[in-house]
Short mmCIF file of C-alpha atoms and ligand atoms in Angstrom, two decimals:
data_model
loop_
_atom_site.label_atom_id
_atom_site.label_comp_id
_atom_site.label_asym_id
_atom_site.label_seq_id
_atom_site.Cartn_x
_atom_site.Cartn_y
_atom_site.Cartn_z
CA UNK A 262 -27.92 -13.16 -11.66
CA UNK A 263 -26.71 -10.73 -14.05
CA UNK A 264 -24.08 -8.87 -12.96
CA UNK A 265 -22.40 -6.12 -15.18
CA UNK A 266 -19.53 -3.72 -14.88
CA UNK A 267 -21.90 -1.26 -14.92
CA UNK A 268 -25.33 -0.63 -14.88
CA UNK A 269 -26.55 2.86 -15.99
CA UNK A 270 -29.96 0.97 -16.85
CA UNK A 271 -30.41 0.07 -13.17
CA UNK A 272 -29.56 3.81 -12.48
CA UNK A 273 -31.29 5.57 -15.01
CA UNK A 274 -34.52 3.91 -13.78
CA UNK A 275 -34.38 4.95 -10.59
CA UNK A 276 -34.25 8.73 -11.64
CA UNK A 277 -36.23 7.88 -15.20
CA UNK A 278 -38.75 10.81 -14.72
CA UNK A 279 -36.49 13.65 -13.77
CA UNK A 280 -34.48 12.95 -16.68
CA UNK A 281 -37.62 12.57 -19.12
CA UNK A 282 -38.59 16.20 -17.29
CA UNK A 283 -35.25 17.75 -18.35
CA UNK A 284 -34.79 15.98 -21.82
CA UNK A 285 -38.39 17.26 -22.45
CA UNK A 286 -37.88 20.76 -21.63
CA UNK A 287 -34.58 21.22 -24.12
CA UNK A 288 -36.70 19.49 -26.76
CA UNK A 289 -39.63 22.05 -26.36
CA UNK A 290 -37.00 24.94 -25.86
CA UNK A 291 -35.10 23.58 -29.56
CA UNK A 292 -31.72 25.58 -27.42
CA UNK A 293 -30.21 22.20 -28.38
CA UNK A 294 -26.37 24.15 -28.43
CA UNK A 295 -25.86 26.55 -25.81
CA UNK A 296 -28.86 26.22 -23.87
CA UNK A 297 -29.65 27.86 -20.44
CA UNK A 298 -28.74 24.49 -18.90
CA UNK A 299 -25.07 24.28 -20.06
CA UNK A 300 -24.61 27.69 -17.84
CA UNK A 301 -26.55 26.10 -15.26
CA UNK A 302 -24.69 22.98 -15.15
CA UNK A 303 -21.42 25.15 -14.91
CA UNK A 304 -22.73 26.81 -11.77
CA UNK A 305 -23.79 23.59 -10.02
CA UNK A 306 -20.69 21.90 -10.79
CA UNK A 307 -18.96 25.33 -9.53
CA UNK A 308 -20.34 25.21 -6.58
CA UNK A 309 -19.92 21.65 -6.33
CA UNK A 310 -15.83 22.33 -6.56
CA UNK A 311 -15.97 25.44 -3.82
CA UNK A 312 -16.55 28.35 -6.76
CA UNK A 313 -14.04 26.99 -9.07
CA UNK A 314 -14.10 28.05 -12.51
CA UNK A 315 -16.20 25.72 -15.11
CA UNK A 316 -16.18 25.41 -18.53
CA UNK A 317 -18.22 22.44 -20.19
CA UNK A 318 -17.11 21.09 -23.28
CA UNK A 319 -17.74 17.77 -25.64
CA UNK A 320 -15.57 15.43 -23.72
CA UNK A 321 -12.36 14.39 -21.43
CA UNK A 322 -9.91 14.03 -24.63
CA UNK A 323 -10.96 17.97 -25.66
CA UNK A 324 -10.69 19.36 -22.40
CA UNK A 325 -7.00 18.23 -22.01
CA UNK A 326 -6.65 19.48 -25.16
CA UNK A 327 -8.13 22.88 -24.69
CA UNK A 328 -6.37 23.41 -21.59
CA UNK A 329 -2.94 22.65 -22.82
CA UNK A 330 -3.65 24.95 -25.74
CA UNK A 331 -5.04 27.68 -23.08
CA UNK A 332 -1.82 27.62 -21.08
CA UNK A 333 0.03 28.30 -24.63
CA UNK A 334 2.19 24.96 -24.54
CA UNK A 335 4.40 24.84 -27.74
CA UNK A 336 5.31 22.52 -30.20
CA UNK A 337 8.05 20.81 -28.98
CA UNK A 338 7.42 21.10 -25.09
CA UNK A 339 7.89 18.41 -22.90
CA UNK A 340 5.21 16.93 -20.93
CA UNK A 341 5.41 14.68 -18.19
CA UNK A 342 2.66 12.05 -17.31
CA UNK A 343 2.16 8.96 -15.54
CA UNK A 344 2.75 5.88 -18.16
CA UNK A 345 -0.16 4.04 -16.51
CA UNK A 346 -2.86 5.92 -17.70
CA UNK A 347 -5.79 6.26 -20.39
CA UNK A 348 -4.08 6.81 -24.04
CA UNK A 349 -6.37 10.08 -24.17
CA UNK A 350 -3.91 11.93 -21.57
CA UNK A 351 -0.64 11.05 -24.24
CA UNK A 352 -3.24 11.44 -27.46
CA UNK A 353 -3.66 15.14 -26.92
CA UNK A 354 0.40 16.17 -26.06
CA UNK A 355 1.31 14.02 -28.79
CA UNK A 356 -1.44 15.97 -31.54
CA UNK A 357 -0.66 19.30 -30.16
CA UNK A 358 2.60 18.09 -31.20
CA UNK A 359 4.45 18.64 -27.73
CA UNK A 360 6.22 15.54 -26.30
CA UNK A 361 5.24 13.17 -24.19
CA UNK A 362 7.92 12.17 -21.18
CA UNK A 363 6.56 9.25 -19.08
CA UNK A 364 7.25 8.67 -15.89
CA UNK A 365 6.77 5.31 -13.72
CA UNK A 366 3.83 4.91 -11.57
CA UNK A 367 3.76 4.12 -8.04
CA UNK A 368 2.67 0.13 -7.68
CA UNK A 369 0.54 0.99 -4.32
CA UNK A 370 -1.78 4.10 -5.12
CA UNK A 371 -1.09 3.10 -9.44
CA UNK A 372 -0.17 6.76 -9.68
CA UNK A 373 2.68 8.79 -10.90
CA UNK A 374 5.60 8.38 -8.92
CA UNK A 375 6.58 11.80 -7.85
CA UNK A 376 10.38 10.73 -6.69
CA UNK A 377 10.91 9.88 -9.78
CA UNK A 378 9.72 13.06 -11.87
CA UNK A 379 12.72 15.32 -10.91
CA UNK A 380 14.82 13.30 -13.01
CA UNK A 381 12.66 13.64 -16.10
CA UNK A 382 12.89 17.18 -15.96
CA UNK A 383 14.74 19.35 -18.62
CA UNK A 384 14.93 22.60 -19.54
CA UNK A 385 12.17 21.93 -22.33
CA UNK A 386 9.67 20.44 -19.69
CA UNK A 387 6.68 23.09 -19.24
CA UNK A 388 3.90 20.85 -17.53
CA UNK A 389 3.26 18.01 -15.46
CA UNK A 390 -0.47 16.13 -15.83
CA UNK A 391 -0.81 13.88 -12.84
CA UNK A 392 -3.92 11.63 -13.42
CA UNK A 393 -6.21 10.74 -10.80
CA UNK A 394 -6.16 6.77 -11.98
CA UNK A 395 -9.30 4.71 -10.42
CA UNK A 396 -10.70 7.81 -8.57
CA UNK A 397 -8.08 8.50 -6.08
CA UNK A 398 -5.90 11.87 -5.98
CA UNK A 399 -2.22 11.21 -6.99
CA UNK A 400 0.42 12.14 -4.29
CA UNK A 401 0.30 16.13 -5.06
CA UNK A 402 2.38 17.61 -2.67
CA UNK A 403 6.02 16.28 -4.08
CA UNK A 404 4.48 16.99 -7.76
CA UNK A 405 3.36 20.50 -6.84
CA UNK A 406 6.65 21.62 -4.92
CA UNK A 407 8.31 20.28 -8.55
CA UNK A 408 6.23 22.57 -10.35
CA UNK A 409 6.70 25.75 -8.19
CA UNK A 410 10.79 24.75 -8.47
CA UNK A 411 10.94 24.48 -12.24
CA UNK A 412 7.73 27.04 -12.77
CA UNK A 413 5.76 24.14 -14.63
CA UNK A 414 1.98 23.82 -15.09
CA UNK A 415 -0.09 21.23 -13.28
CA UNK A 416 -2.60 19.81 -15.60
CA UNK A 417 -4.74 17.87 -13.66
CA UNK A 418 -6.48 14.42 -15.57
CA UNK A 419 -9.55 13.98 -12.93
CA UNK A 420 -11.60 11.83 -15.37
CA UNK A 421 -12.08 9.10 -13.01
CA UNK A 422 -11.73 11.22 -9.98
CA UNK A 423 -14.43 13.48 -9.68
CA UNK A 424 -15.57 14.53 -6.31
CA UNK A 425 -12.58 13.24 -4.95
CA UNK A 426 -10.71 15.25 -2.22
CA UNK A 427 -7.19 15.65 -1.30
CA UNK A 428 -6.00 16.57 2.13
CA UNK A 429 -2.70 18.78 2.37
CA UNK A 430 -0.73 18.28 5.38
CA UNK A 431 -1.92 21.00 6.83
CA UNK A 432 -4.96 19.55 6.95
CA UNK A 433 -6.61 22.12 4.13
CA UNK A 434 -8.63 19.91 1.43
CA UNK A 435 -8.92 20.61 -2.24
CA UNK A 436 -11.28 19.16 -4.54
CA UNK A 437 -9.59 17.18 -7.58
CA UNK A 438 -9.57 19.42 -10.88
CA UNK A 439 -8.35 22.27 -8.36
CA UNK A 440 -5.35 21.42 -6.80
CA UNK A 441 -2.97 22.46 -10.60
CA UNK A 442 -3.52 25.26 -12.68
CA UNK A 443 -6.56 23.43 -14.42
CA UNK A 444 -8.08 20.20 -14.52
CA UNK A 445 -9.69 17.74 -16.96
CA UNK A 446 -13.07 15.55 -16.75
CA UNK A 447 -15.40 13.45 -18.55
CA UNK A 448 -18.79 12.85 -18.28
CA UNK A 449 -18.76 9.23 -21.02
CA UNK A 450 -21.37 7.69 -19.48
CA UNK A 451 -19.71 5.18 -17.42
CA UNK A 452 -17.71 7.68 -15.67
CA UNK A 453 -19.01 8.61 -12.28
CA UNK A 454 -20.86 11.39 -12.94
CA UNK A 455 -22.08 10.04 -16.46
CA UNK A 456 -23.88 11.70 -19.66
CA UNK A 457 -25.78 9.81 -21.90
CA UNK A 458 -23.25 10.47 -24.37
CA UNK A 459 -19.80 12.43 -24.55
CA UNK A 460 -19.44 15.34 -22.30
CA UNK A 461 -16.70 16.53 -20.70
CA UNK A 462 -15.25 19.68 -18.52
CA UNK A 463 -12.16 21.93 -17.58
CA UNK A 464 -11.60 23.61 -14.10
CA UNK A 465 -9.33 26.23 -12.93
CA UNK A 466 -9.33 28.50 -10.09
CA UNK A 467 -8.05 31.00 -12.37
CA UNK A 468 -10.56 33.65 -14.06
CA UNK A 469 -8.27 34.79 -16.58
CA UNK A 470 -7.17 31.48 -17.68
CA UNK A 471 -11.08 30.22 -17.16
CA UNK A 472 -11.92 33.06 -19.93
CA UNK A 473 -9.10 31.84 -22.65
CA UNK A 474 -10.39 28.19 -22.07
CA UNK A 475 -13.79 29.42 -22.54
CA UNK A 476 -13.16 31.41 -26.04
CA UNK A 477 -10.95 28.66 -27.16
CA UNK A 478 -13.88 25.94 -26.80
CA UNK A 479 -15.93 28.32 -28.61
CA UNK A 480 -13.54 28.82 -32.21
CA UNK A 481 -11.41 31.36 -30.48
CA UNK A 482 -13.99 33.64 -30.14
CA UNK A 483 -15.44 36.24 -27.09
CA UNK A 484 -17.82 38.01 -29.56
CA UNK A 485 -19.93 36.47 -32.31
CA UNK A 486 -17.62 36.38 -34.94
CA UNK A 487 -14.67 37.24 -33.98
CA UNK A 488 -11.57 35.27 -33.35
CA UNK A 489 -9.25 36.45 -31.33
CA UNK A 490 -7.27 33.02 -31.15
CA UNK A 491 -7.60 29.82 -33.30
CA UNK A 492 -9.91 27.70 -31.26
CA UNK A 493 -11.76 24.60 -31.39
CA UNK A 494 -15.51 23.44 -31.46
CA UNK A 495 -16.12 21.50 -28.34
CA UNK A 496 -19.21 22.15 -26.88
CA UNK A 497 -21.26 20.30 -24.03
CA UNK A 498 -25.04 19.56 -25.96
CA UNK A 499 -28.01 21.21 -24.07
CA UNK A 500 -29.10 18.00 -23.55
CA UNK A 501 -26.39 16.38 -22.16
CA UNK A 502 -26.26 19.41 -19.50
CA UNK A 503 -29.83 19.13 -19.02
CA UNK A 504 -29.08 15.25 -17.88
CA UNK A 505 -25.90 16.07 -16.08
CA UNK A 506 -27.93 18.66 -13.91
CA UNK A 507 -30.19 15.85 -12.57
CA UNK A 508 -27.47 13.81 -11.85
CA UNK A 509 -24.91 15.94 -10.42
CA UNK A 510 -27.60 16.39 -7.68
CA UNK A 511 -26.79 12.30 -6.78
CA UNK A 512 -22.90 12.10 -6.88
CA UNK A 513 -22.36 12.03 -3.41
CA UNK A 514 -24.41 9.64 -3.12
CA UNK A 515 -23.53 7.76 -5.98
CA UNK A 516 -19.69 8.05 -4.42
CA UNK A 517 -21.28 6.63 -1.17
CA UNK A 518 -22.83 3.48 -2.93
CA UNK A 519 -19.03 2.87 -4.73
CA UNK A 520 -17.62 3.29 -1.50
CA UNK A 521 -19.69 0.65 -0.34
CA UNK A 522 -19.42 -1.70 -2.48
CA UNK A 523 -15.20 -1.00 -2.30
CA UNK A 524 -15.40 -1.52 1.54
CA UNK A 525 -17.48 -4.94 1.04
CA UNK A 526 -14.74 -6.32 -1.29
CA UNK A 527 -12.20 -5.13 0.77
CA UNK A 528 -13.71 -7.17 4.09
CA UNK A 529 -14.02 -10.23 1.82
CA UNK A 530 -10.90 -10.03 0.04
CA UNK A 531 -8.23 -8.63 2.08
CA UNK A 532 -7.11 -12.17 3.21
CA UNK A 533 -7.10 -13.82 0.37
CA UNK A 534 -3.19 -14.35 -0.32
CA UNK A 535 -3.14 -14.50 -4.29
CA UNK A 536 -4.94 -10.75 -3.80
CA UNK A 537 -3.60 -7.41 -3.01
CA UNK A 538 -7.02 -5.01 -2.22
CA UNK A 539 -6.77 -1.23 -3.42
CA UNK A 540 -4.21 0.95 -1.18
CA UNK A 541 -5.89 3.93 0.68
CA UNK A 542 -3.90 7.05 0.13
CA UNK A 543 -3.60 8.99 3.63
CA UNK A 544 -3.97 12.22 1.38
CA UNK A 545 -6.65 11.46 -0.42
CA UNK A 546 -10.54 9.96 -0.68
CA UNK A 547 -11.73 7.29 -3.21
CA UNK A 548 -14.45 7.48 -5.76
CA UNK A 549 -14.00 4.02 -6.16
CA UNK A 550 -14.25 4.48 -10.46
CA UNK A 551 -12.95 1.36 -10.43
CA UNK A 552 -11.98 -1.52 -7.96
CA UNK A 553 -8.99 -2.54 -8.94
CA UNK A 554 -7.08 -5.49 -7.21
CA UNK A 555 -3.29 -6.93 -7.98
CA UNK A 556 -3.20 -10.74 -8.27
CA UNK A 557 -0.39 -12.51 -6.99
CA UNK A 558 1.04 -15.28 -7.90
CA UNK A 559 -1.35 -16.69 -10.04
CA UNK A 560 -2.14 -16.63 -13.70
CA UNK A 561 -4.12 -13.12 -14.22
CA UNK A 562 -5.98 -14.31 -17.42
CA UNK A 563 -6.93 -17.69 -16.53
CA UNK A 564 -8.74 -16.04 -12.96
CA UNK A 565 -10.47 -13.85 -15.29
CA UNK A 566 -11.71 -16.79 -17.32
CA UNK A 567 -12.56 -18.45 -14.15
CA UNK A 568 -14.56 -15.63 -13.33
CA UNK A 569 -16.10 -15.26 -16.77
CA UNK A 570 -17.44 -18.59 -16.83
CA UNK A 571 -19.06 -18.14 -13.17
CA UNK A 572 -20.66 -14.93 -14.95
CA UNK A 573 -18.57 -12.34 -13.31
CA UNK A 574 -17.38 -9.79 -15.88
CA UNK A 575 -14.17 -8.29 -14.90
CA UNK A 576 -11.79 -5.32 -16.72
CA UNK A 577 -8.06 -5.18 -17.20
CA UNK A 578 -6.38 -1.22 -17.08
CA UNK A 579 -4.75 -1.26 -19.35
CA UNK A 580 -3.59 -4.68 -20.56
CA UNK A 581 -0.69 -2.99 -22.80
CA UNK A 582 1.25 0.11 -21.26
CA UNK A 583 1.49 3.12 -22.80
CA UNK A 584 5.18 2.87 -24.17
CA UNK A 585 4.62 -0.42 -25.84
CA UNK A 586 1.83 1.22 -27.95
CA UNK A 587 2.72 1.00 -31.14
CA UNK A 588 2.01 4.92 -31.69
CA UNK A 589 3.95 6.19 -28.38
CA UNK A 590 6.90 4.07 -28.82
CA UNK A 591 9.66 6.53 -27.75
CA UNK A 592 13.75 6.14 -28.32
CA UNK A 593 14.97 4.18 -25.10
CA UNK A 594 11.56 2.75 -23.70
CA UNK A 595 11.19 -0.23 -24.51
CA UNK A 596 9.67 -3.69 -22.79
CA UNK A 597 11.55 -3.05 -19.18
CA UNK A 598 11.69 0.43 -19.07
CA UNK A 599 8.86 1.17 -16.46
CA UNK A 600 9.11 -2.22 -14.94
CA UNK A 601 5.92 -1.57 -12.27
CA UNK A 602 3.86 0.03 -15.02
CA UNK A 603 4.74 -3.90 -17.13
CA UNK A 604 4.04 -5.67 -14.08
CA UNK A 605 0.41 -3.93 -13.31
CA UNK A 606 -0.48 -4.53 -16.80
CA UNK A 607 0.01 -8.51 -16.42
CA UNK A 608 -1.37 -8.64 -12.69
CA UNK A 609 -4.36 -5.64 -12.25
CA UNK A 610 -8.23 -6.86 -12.60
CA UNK A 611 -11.34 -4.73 -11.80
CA UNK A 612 -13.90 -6.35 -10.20
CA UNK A 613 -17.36 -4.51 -11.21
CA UNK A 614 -18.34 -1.76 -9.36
CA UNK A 615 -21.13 0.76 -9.77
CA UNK A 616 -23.92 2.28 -7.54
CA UNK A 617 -26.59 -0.11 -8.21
CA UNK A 618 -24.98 -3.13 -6.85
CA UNK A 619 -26.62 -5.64 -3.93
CA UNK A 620 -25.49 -7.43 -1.28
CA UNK A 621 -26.41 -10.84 -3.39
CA UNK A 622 -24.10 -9.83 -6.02
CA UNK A 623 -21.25 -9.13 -4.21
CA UNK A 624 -21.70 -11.82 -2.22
CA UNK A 625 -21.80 -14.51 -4.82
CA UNK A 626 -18.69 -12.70 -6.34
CA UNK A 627 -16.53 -12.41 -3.04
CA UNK A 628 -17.95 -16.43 -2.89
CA UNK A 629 -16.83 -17.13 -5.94
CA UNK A 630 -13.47 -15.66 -5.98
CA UNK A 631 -12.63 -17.48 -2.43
CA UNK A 632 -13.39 -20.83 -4.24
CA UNK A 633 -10.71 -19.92 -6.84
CA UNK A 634 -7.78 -22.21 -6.57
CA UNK A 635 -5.27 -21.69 -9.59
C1 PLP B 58 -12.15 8.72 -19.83
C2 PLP B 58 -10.82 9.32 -19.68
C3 PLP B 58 -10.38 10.37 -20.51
C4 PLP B 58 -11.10 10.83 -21.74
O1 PLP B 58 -12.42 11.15 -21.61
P1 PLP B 58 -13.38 11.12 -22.89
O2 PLP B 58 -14.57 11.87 -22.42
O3 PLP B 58 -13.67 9.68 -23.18
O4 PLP B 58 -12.70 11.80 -24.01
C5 PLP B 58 -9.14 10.94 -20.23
N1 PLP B 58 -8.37 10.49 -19.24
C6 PLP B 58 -8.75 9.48 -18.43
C7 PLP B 58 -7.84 9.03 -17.34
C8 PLP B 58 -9.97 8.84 -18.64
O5 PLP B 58 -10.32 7.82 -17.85
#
């Protein structure tokens, strides 16, 4: 058996001749930059997130980037994000040069902790950018009632979370990416909706903010030339749209297959007492980017070994928390300062997940994992 985290050779075979189709067609048409199938990918994914604005651009770390210059955030502007995340979400506050305030995550969903924002708050806070962590929408409700109270943006990091949906209590749904002001995704290639290459995206329901993002990802420029605004280059490639277009056409179903293979682990695993399985948010569906359990009890790294002998690869996110980073080390956070955040970083594993999975492989996995004993 070979089992991988993931296997976008196992997928890209299945859909091998579409994709040589597309590829083809941008290769004959030379539009390798700008292409009729960036716009086109912008509409599907539109109308894949009910009509919300889209622009495409070169990956996940830009489109934060681009949005937070877009809503004119400041040098000097406080930021608040969960400290559990990807470093990409603190890379881009930090360059921009506005400050990063971190705030403890919550050890059930892994997500920012929205009781304990408030008290991070300051007169120099201007945005909040919950993150979506593992493909499942952080508790929005609390954050967005913040952000109407101290007029803050909601910058939305739905990298792992696309095509997740979050349920309001009054029962109306929103797509991820369109709850806040604007959100932020990424098409690397092991992300659920995957390129084959960097690619990434900003959404907003907003059409004049939709129109600065745009101009900004194209050097601050409407018309050819001139620059009304000091932008950026961050493009999607023709290509990668051209891909993305096929693909798009399978998330669902890709979703389905991760949801499977999440609700197979879960059967197999939910009694095993050195395990804690992935908590379902009531507010929220799972894309299932990753399966990520808690151990308990037992020595984290020596399971993994266990497992990496028995040929199971497994992922730890993220083994060292954001504000022990040597370049995010802030005054008064140090080792005990976001003691859930410490503790997920010595006790979280992801078991592989990914849409081309069998029965045989999970099987031997769940096997293999009951037959651990310390
Ligand atoms: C992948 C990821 C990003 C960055 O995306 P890139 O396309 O790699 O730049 C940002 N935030 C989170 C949470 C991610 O998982």
């Amino acid at each position: 058996m070979d089992i991988k985290m993931v296997d976008l050779q196992g997928q890209y075979l299945r859909i091998k001749n579409e994709i040589g189709t597309a590829i083809e067609e941008v290769l004959m048409s030379t539009a390798f930059i700008q292409g009729p199938q960036v716009k086109e990918f912008a509409k599907n994914l539109s109308d894949y997130h009910r009509g919300a604005h889209i622009i495409p651009c070169a990956n996940g770390t830009d489109a934060l980037q681009v949005a937070m210059m877009a809503l004119g955030l400041k040098p000097g502007d406080e930021i608040i994000l969960p400290v559990h995340t990807y470093v990409a979400t603190a890379e881009v506050i930090a360059l921009l040069g506005l400050i990063p305030v971190f705030v403890e995550v919550d050890e059930n969903t892994f997500n920012i902790d929205a009781s304990q924002i408030k008290d991070k708050i300051t007169s120099g806070t201007k945005a909040i950018v919950p993150v979506h962590l593992y493909g499942q929408c952080a508790d929005m409700t609390p954050l967005l009632r913040l952000a109407k109270e101290y007029n803050l943006f909601v910058i939305e990091d739905l990298a792992q979370a696309l095509g997740a949906k979050y349920t309001f209590s009054t029962g109306e749904t929103k797509m991820a990416g369109t709850i806040g002001h604007v959100g932020c995704t990424s098409f690397f290639p092991s992300k659920n909706l995957g390129a084959y290459g960097d690619g990434g995206a900003i959404l907003t329901t907003d059409k004049i903010l939709a129109e600065k993002i745009q101009m900004i990802c194209n050097h601050g420029q409407r018309i050819k030339y001139h620059h009304d605004s000091i932008g950026v280059n961050s493009r999607l490639d023709t290509l990668q749209a051209a891909i993305l277009n096929v693909k798009l056409k399978y998330l669902d179903d890709y979703t389905l297959r991760r949801n499977k293979v999440a609700d197979f682990y879960d059967s197999q695993l939910s009694k095993i007492s050195f395990l804690k399985i992935p908590h379902r948010a009531s507010y929220s569906t799972h894309v299932f980017h990753q399966y990520t359990l808690k151990t308990v009890g037992i020595d984290r790294d020596h399971f993994k070994k266990y497992l990496e002998d028995k040929g199971i690869p497994t992922m730890i996110y993220y083994p060292v928390p954001l504000h022990l980073q040597k370049a995010y080390r802030q005054t008064g956070t140090g080792e005990g300062s976001f003691p859930v955040t410490e503790k997920l970083s010595k006790t979280v594993i992801s078991l592989p997940i990914h849409t081309e999975m069998t029965n045989d492989e999970l099987s031997y996995i769940c096997d293999s994992i009951k037959s651990y004993h310390g």
